[in-house]
Structures are given as structure tokens and as C-alpha cells.
Short mmCIF file of C-alpha atoms (C1' of nucleotides) in Angstrom, two decimals:
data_model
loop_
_atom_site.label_atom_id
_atom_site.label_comp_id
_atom_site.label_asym_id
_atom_site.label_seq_id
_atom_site.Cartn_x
_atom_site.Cartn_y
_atom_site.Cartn_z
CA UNK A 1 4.38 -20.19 5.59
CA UNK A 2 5.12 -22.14 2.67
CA UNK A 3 6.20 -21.49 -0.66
CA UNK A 4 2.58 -21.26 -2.12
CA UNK A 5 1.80 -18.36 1.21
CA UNK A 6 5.27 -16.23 0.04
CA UNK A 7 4.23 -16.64 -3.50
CA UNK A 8 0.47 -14.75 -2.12
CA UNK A 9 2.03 -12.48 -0.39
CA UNK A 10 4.17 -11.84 -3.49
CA UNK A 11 1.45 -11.40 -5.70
CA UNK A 12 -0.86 -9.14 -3.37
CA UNK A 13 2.13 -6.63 -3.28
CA UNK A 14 1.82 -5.93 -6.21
CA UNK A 15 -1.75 -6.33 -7.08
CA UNK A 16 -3.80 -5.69 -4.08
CA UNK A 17 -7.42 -5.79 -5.53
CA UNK A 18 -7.19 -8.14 -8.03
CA UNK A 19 -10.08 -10.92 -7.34
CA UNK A 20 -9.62 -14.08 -5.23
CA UNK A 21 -10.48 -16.15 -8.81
CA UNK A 22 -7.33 -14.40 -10.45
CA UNK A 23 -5.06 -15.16 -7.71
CA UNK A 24 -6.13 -18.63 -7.90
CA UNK A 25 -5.71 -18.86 -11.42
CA UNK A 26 -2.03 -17.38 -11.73
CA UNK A 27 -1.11 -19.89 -8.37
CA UNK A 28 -2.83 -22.89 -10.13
CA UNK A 29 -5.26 -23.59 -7.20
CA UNK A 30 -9.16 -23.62 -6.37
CA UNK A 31 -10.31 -20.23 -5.49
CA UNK A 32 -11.54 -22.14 -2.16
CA UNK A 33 -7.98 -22.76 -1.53
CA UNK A 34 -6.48 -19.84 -2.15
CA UNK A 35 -9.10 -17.71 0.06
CA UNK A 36 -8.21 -20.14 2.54
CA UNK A 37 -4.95 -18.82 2.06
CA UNK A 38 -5.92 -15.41 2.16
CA UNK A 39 -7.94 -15.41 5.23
CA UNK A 40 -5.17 -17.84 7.46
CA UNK A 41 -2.65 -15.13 6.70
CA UNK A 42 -4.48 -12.04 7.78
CA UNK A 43 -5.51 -13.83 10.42
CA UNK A 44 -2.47 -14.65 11.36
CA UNK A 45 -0.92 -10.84 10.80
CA UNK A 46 1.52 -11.55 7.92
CA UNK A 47 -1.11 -9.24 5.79
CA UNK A 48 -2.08 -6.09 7.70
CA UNK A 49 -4.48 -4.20 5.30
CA UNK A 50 -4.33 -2.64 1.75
CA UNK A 51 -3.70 0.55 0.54
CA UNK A 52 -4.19 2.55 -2.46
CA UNK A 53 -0.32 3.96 -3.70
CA UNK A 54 -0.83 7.67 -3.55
CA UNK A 55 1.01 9.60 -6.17
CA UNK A 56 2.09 12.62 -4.57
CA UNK A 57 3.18 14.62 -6.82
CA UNK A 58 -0.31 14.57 -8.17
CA UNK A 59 -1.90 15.62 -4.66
CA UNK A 60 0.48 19.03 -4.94
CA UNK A 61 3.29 17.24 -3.00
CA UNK A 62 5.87 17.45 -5.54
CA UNK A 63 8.76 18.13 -3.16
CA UNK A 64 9.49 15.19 -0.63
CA UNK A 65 12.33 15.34 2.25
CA UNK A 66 13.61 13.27 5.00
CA UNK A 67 14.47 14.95 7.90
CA UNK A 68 16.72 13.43 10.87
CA UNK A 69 16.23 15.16 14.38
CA UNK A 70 17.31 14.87 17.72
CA UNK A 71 14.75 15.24 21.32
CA UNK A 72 16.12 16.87 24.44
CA UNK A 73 15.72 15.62 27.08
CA UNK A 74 15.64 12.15 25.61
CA UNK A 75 13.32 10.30 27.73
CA UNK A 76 10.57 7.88 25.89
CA UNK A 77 7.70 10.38 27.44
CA UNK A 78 9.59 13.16 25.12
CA UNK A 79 10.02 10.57 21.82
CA UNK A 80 6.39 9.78 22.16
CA UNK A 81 4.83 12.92 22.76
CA UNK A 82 7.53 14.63 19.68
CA UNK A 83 6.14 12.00 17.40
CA UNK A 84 2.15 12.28 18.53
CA UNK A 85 2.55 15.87 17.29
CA UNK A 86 3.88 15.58 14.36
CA UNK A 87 2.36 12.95 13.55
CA UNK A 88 -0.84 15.48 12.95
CA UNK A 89 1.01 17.52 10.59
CA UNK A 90 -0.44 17.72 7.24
CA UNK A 91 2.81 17.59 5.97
CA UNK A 92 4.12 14.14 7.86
CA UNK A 93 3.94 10.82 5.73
CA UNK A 94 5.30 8.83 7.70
CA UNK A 95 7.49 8.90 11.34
CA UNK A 96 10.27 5.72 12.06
CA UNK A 97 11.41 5.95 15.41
CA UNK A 98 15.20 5.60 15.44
CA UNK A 99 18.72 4.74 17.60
CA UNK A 100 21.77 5.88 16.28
CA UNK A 101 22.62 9.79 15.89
CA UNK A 102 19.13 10.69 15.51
CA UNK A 103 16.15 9.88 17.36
CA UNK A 104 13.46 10.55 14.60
CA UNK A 105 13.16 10.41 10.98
CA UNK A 106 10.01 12.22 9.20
CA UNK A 107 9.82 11.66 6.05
CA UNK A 108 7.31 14.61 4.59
CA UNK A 109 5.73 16.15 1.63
CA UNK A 110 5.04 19.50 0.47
CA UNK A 111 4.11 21.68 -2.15
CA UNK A 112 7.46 23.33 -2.65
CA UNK A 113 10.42 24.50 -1.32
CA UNK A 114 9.24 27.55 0.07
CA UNK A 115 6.70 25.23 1.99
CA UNK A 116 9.62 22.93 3.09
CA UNK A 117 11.40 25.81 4.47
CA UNK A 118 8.47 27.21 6.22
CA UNK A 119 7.81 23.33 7.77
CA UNK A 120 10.82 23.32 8.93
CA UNK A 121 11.26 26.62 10.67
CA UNK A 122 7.96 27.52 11.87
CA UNK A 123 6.68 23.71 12.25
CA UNK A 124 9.90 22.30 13.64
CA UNK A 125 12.61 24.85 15.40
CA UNK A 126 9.40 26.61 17.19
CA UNK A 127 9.47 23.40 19.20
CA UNK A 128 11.76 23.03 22.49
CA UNK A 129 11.90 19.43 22.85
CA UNK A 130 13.65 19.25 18.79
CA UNK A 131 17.36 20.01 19.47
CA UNK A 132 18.31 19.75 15.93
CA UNK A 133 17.59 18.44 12.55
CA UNK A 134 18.92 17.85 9.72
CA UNK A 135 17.60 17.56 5.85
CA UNK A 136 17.94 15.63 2.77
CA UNK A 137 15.83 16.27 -0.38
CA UNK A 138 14.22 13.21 -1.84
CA UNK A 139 15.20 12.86 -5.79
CA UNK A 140 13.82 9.26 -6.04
CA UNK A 141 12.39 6.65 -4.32
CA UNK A 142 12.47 3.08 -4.84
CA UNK A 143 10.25 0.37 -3.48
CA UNK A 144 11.07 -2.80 -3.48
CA UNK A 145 8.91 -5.67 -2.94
CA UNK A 146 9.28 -7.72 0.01
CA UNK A 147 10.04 -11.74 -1.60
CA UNK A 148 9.21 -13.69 1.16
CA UNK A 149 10.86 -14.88 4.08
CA UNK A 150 14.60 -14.06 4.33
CA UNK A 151 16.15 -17.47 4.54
CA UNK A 152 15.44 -19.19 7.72
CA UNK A 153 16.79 -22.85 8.52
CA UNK A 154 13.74 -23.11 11.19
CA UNK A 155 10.41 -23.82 9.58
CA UNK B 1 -10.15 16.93 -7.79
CA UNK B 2 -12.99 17.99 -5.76
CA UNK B 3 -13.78 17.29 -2.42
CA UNK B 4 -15.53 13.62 -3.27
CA UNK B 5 -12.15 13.01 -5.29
CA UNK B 6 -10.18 13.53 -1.67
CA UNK B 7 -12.54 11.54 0.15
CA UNK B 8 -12.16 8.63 -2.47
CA UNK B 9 -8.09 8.66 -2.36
CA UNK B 10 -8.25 8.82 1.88
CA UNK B 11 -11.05 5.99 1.83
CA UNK B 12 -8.65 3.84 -0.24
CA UNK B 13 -5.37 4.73 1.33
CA UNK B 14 -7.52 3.48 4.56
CA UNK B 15 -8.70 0.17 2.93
CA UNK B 16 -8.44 -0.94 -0.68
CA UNK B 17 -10.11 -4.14 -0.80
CA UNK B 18 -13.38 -2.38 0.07
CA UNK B 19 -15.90 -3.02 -2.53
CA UNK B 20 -17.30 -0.09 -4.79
CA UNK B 21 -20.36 -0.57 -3.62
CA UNK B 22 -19.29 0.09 -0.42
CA UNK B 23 -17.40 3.14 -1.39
CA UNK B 24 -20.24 4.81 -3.29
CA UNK B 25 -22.29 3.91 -0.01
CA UNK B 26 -19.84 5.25 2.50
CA UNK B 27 -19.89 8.70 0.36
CA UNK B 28 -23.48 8.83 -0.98
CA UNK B 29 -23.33 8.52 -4.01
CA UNK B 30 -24.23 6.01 -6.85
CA UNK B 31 -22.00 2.86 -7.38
CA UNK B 32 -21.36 3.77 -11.23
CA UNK B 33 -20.72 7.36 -10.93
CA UNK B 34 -18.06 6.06 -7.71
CA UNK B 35 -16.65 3.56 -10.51
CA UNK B 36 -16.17 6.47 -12.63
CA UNK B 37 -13.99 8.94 -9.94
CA UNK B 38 -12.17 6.00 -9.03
CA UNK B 39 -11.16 4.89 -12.74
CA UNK B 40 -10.45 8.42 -13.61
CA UNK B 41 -8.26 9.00 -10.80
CA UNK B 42 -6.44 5.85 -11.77
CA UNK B 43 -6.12 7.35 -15.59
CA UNK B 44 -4.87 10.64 -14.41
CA UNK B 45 -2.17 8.76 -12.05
CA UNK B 46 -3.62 9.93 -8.89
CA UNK B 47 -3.99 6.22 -7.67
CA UNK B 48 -1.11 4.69 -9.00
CA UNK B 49 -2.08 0.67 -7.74
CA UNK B 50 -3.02 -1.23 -4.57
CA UNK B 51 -0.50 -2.95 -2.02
CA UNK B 52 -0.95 -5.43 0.72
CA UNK B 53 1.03 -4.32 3.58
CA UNK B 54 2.78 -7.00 4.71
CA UNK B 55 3.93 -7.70 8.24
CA UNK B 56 7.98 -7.70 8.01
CA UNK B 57 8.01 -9.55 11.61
CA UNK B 58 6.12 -11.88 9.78
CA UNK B 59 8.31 -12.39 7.40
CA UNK B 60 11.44 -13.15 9.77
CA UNK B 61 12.66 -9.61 9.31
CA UNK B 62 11.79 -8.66 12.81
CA UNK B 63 14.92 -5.91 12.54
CA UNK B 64 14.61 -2.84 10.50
CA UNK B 65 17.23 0.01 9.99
CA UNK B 66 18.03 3.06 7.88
CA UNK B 67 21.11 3.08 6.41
CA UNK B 68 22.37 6.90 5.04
CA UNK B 69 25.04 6.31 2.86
CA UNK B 70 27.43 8.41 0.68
CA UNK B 71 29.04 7.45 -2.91
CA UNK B 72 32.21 8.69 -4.43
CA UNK B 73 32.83 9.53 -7.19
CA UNK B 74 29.22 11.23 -6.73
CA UNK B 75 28.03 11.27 -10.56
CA UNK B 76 24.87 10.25 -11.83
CA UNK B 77 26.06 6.98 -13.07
CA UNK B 78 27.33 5.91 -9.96
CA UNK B 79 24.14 7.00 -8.18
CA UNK B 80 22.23 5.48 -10.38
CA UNK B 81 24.13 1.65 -10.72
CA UNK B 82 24.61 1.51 -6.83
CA UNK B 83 20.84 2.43 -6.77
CA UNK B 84 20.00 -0.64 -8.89
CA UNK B 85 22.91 -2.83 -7.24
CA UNK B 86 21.16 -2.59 -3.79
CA UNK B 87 17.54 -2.26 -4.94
CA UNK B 88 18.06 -6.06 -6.02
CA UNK B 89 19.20 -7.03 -2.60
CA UNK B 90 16.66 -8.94 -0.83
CA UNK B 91 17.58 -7.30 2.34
CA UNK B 92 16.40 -4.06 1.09
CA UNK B 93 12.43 -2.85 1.41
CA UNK B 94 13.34 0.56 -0.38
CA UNK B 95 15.60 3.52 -1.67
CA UNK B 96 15.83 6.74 -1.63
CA UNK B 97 18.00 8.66 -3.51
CA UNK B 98 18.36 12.12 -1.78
CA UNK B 99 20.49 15.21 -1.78
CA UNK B 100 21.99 16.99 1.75
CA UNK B 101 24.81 15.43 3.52
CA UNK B 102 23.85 11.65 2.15
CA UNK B 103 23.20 10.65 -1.08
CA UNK B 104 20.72 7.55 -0.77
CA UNK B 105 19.40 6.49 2.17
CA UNK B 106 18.25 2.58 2.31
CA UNK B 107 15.23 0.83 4.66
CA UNK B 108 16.64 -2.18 5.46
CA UNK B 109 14.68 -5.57 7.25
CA UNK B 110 16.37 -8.23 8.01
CA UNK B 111 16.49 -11.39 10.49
CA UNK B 112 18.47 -9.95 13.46
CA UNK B 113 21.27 -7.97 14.62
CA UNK B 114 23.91 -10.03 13.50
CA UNK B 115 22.14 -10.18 10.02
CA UNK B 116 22.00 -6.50 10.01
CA UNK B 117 25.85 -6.44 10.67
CA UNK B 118 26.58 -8.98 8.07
CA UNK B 119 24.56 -6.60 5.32
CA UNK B 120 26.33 -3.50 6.31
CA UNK B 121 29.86 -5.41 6.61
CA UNK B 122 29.70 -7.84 3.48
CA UNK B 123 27.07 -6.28 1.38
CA UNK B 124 28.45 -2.43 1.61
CA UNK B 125 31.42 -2.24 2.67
CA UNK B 126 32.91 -4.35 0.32
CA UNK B 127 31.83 -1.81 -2.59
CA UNK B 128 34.02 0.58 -3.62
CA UNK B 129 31.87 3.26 -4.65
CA UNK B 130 29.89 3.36 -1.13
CA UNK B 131 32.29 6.15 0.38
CA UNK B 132 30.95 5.53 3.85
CA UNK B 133 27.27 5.08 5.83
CA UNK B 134 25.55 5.54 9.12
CA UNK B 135 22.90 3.03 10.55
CA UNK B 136 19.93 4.01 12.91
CA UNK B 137 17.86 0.61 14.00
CA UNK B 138 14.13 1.77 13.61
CA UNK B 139 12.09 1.04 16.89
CA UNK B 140 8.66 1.98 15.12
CA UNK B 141 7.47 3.28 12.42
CA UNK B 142 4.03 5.04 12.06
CA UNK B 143 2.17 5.94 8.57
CA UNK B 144 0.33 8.98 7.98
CA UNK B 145 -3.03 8.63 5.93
CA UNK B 146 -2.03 11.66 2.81
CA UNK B 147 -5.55 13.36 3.29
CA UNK B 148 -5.70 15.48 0.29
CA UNK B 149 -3.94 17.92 -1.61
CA UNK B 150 -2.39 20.56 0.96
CA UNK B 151 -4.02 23.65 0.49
CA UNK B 152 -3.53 25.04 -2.84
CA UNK B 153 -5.15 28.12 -3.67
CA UNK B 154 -5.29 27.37 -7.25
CA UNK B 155 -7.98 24.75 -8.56
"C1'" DA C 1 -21.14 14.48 -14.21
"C1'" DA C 2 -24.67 11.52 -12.14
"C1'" DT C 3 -28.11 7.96 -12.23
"C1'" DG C 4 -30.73 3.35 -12.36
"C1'" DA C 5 -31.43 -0.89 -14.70
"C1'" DA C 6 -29.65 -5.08 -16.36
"C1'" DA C 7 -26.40 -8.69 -17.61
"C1'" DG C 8 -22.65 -11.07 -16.14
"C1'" DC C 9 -19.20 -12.17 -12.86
"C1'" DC C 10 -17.49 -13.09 -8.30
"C1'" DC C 11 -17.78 -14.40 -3.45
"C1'" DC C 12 -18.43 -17.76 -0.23
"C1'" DG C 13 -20.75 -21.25 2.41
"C1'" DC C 14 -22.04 -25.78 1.62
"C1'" DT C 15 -21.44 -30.28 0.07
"C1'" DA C 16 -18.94 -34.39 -1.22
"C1'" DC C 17 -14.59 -36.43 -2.26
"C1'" DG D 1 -6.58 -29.72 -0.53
"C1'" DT D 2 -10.05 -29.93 -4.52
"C1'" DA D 3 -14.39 -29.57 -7.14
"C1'" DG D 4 -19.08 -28.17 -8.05
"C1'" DC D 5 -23.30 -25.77 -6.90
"C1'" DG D 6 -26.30 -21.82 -5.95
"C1'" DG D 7 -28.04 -17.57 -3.70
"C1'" DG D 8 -26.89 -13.15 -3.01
"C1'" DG D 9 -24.07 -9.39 -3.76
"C1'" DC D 10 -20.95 -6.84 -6.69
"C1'" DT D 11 -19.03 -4.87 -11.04
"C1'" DT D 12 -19.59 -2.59 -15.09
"C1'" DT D 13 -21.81 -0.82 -19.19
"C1'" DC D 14 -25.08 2.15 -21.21
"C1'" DA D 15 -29.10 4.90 -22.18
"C1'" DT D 16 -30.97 8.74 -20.02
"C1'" DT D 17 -31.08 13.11 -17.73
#
DNA sequence: AATGAAAGCCCCGCTAC
DNA sequence: GTAGCGGGGCTTTCATT
């Protein structure tokens, strides 16, 4: 993981499907290299896929939220089977897993408000095992992309 | 956005180094005409660009958190510059800017636990306009494929 | 909108250095 | 790690329907 592998990493961020040529060219290497490159770091897990960047506002998900709840009992059998389900709602973009005051954060996407209030009373309070949540609209989000390594005197 | 439009934005959220070849084979249709769906959904920013997803264990930042955090005074401006202060720390993967009991909420990766304590002691605390925060370490985190517009009876 | 043909470009394994 | 080569596959445009 040298500078040249951050720099890839860098670049694929931001560009996913630009061609193995291009990335060469902006790097300054042979395109042999570079999928070299490429190939050594999936391999080795530091790239995990690629994925298209969904707007969703423009697939009639204008109105975004996170929302913080708490499992009772709290037992890892209840965490997993809380985030199974709704991890099969339309609604769910993505789950974390959590310590702290909360267990689970969802953050999700609907059409409205009227459809955030009706995911969050008939999808979420119907179920025993939630024992409370809580709600903040999303106004923005920011993504940043990740440099490279954090500084690490090792390696 | 028709049903082969839905297909095309789930196939690529799935994997977006796929060829269009492959694409247009996948969903039966002819390369050119797939071209075309995909470069129109681009122009109407449907698909807004392609990402790598990147391995943050990989990248030394085997610890991930969400911090909730509220500003004071809460006006735009201050929103808005504390947004853009943290967005340029490196410890921060992304930002959103929300409205309920917080007012952003960060995803954080870093190192390790003492890392994660030196962010939240030297890197927020220290700021006058962060009013206070709360930090829940994330365990796992699990992505939703968006599958399509949610129904809609319009269009 | 969708298609097929065609020209050009890219990928990628191979080779040699 | 770099450079060049070549077959096969892919991208992309365009006339046609």
C-alpha cells in the first residue's frame, strides 16, 4: 500500500468506470502496471466492488431520515433478526449496527413525509422487539472521499 | 423510467464496472439501445457517477462511529462553516446535516479507539460552536440495493 | 425507441527487457 | 516495473426501421 495504490484508490472513488488506459495515463504508468495494481488490490479486499451513485431524489425519494432505535430484549439473536427485517424494507438504504444509546441506525428514503410517517408507525412501532426510536430529517449529505491510509508509522 | 430503466439503475448499483455489452445481454436487449438508457439516465441525473467502495479496514480505519452533534448559535452560517470545517477532516467519510434533536450527524473511521477519542476530544471539543455530541461505535453496517422508484402512482 | 453494421478503441496475455 | 504486439471483445456512432 504505497503511495501510487492510495493515489488508485483515490482516483477510482471518484471515477469508477473510467478505463484502465486513463488511469494509467493520469498516474504516469503502463496500463500493464496499473491493472496490476488494480487486480492486487481487489484481490487483496482494499476495493470491494463499484457502484453506480443513485440520485434519490430522482427515484421519488426526495425525503431522507435517519432514525436511531433501541431492541428489547437486547440480545445479538434480537439485533440480528431487527436488522434482517428491515433490512427488506423498500424504504431501508442502509442499516449500521451501533453501541452507545441506540442500538440501530436506518438511514431511509421515501417519497414524502406522509410516507415517512406511515414508515415509521405502521413499519416500525407495529414491531415488539423496537422499544423506541427516534428521528432526524436529512437536509444534506456530504460525502467525503476516503484519502488513503490515515497515518500509520507501521508500513 | 420504465421498467428496463429500473433494472439498469439496480444492475449498476450491483456492479458498475460491468461492460455494456454485458448489460444489454443480462436484459435482452441491444448493446446501443442499452448505451442509450444508460447515457440518458446519466443526462437526466438519475446516475449521478460510479464509486469504488473501498475497504476502510483496509485503509487502517478499522473503527467507525457516528457522531450526532449539536451547534449553537444554530443559524445557517454556522451550520453551514462547521459543515465545511469537518467535511475537510480526514477522519471524516461523510455528513449529514439533519433536523430533530441533532443538527449534523458525522460517519467517522479512524485507526482505533484511542484515535476515535483523540477526534472527538481535540478535533470537536475544542470548537466553540459544537454545543455538545453523542458517539455510537458502528459494529456493522449493511447497504441496501435502492431497487426502483417506490411505488408512485403517477408516471 | 430499438436495431445491426462498422470503425476504432481497449483489454489483456504474451513476450522481452 | 516497463514496453510493444496482436487477437478478440467492447464501445459508440449512424443509417434504418
Amino acid at each position: 500500500m504505497d503511495e501510487l495504490d492510495s493515489e488508485i484508490v483515490r482516483l477510482l472513488q471518484t471515477d469508477a468506470r473510467q478505463s484502465n488506459r486513463e488511469l494509467a495515463r493520469t498516474l504516469g504508468i503502463a496500463p500493464s502496471t496499473c491493472l496490476e495494481r488494480v487486480k492486487a488490490l481487489t484481490r487483496r479486499g482494499v476495493i470491494r466492488g463499484y457502484h453506480a451513485d443513485i440520485s434519490l431524489p430522482a427515484l421519488n425519494r426526495g425525503v431522507q431520515a435517519l432514525v436511531s432505535l433501541q431492541v428489547r430484549p437486547l440480545s445479538r439473536t434480537v439485533i440480528n433478526r431487527t436488522k434482517e427485517d428491515v433490512s427488506r424494507m423498500a424504504e431501508v438504504i442502509s442499516i449500521f449496527v451501533v453501541a452507545g444509546g441506540d442500538d440501530l441506525v436506518l438511514h431511509v428514503g421515501v417519497q414524502d413525509l406522509d410516507h415517512l410517517h406511515a414508515f415509521l408507525v405502521d413499519g416500525l412501532s407495529k414491531r415488539k422487539e423496537i422499544a423506541g426510536f427516534r428521528t432526524s430529517v436529512i437536509f444534506q449529505q456530504v460525502h467525503n472521499t476516503v484519502l488513503s491510509r490515515l497515518d500509520d508509522p507501521d508500513e
